[in-house]
XYZ file of C-alpha atoms in Angstrom:
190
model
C 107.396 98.605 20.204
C 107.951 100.246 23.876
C 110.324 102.409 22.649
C 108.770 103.556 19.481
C 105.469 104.626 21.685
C 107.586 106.083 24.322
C 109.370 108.617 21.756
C 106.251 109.617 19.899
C 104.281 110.731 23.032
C 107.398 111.982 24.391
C 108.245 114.087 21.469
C 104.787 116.027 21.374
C 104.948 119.441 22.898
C 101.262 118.752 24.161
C 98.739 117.048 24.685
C 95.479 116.153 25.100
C 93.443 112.927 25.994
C 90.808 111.431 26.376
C 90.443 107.830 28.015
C 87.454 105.869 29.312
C 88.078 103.951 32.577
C 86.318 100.672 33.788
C 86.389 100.280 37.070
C 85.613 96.232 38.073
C 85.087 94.738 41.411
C 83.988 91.058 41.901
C 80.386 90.435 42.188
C 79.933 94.448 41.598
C 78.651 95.914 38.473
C 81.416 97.883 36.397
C 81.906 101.294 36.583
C 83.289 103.346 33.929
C 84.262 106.996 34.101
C 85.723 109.535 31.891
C 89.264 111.086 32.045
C 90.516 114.087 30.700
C 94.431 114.769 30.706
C 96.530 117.738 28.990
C 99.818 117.821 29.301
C 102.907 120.317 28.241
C 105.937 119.748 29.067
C 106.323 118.280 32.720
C 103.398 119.941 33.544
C 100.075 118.262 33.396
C 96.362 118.672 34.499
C 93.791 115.436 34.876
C 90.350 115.502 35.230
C 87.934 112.768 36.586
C 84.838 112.785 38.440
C 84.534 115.772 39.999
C 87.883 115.527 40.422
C 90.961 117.404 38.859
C 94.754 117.296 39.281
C 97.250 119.761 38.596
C 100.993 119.478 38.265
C 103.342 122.892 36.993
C 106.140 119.456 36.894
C 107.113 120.141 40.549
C 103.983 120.477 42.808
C 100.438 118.490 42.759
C 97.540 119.803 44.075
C 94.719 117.806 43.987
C 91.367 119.332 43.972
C 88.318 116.815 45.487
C 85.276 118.842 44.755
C 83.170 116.689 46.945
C 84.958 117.441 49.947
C 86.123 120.920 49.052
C 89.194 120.444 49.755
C 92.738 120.517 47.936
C 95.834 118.671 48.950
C 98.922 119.991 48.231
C 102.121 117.255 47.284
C 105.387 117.417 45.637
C 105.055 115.558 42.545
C 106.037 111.430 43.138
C 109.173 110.870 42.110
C 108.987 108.486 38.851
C 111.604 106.489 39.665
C 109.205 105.455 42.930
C 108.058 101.635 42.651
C 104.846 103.342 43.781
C 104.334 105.403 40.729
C 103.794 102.650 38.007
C 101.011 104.430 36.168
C 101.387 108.354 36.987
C 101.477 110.484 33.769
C 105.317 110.827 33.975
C 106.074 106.882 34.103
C 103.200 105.445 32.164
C 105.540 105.432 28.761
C 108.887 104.433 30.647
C 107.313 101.752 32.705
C 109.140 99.303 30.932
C 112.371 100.602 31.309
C 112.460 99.605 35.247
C 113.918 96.464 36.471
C 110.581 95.946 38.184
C 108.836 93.785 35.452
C 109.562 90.455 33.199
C 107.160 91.622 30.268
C 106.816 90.248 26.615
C 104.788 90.640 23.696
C 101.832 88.182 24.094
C 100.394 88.665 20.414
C 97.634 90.517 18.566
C 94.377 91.895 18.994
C 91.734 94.581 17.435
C 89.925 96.807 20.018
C 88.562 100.098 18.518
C 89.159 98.938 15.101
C 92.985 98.912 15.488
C 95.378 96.068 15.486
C 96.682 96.055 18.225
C 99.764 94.528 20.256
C 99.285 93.141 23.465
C 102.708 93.328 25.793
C 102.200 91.889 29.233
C 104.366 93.416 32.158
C 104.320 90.698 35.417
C 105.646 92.486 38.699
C 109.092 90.935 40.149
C 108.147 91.708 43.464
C 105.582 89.083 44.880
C 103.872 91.765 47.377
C 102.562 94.159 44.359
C 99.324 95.177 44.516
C 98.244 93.385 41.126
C 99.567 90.241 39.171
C 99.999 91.724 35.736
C 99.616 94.559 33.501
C 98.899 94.222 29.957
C 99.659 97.305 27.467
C 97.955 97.381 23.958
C 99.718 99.478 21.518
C 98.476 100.235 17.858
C 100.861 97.503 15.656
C 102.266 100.399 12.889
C 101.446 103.855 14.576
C 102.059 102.808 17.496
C 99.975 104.200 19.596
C 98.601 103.754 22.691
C 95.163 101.833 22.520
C 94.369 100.229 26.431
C 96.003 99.190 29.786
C 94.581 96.672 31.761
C 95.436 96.328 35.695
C 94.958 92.663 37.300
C 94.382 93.739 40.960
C 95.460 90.342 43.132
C 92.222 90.740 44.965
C 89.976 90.206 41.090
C 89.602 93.971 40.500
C 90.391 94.968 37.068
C 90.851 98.755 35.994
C 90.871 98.918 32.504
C 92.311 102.541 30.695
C 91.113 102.838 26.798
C 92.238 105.956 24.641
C 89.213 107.639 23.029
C 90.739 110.327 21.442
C 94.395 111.817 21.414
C 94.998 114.928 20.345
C 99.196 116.039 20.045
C 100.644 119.226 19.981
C 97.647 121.004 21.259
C 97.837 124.643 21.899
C 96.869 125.234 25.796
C 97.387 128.116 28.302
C 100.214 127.874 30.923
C 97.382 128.725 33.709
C 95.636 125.101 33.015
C 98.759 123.455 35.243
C 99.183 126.117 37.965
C 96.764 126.073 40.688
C 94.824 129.568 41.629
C 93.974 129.878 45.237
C 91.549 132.753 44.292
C 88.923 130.450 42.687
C 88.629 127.949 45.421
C 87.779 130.433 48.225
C 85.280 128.186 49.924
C 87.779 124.644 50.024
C 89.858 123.807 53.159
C 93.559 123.984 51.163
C 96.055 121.411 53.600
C 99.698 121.378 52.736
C 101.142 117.628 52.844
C 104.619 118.751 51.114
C 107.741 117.551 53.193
């Protein structure tokens, strides 16, 4: 099932998504937010409240709007135990010894049938206790991700709409200096 997403979203020369994100806090109302992500190639752009990442596949700059400011980064390494959901790991998350994970059976969200794989971190200090990964049972494709945070958070990631081999210009994943004039730019790169 993994492998069978992995290939299809790998094989697509682009992309374009969009996912819904519930944010959920104990004893605090949810919060849900919009993403948008395009990607080509290594190279990917994400935007999400007022905020927007860029990646040409070797840099990251993120842009916080609210603060004008833009930080500039290498891109994380996905190999990084850090990294478990960035855009270049998300569909090889499986493939680290990091996780026990099996399929924990079927579900319909969105009008799909779904199967639900659940990924438990080996290492007893992660951040959450589980993971659980719905994928589309015959397409597969991907449907939701749900993050247990160890403190009762939950961050839930459901696909709206998916849209492969998209055409998009190569300026959406380069960042242009020129049209944020008025933002403090700081360099964090090693």
């Amino acid at each position: 099932i993994l492998d069978k997403m992995r290939d299809k979203y790998e094989g697509y020369g682009s992309l374009e998504a969009n996912f819904s994100i519930k944010i959920k806090f104990p004893v605090e109302p949810a919060e849900v937010q919009s993403i948008n992500f395009k990607k080509k190639g290594e190279a990917y752009r994400v935007e999400m409240a007022g905020n927007t990442v860029i990646s040409d596949g070797k840099t990251l700059w993120m842009i916080l709007e609210r603060n004008k400011e833009v930080q500039i980064n290498d891109v994380p390494d996905p190999e990084d135990d850090d990294v478990i959901l960035s855009p270049a790991s998300l569909f090889s998350l499986y493939e680290k010894d990091n996780f026990a994970y099996f399929l924990i059976g079927q579900t319909t969200e969105n009008g799909k049938v779904g199967q639900k794989i659940e990924f438990k971190p080996l290492d007893r200090e992660a951040d959450y206790s589980k993971l659980r990964l719905t994928v589309a049972k015959g397409s597969n494709e991907f449907i939701s991700a749900i993050a247990f945070g160890k403190d009762g958070s939950r961050y839930t990631v459901t696909a709206d709409k998916i849209t492969p081999n998209k055409s998009m210009a190569s300026n959406l994943f380069t960042f242009n200096k020129a049209d944020y004039t008025d933002y403090y730019v700081e360099d964090l790169r090693y």
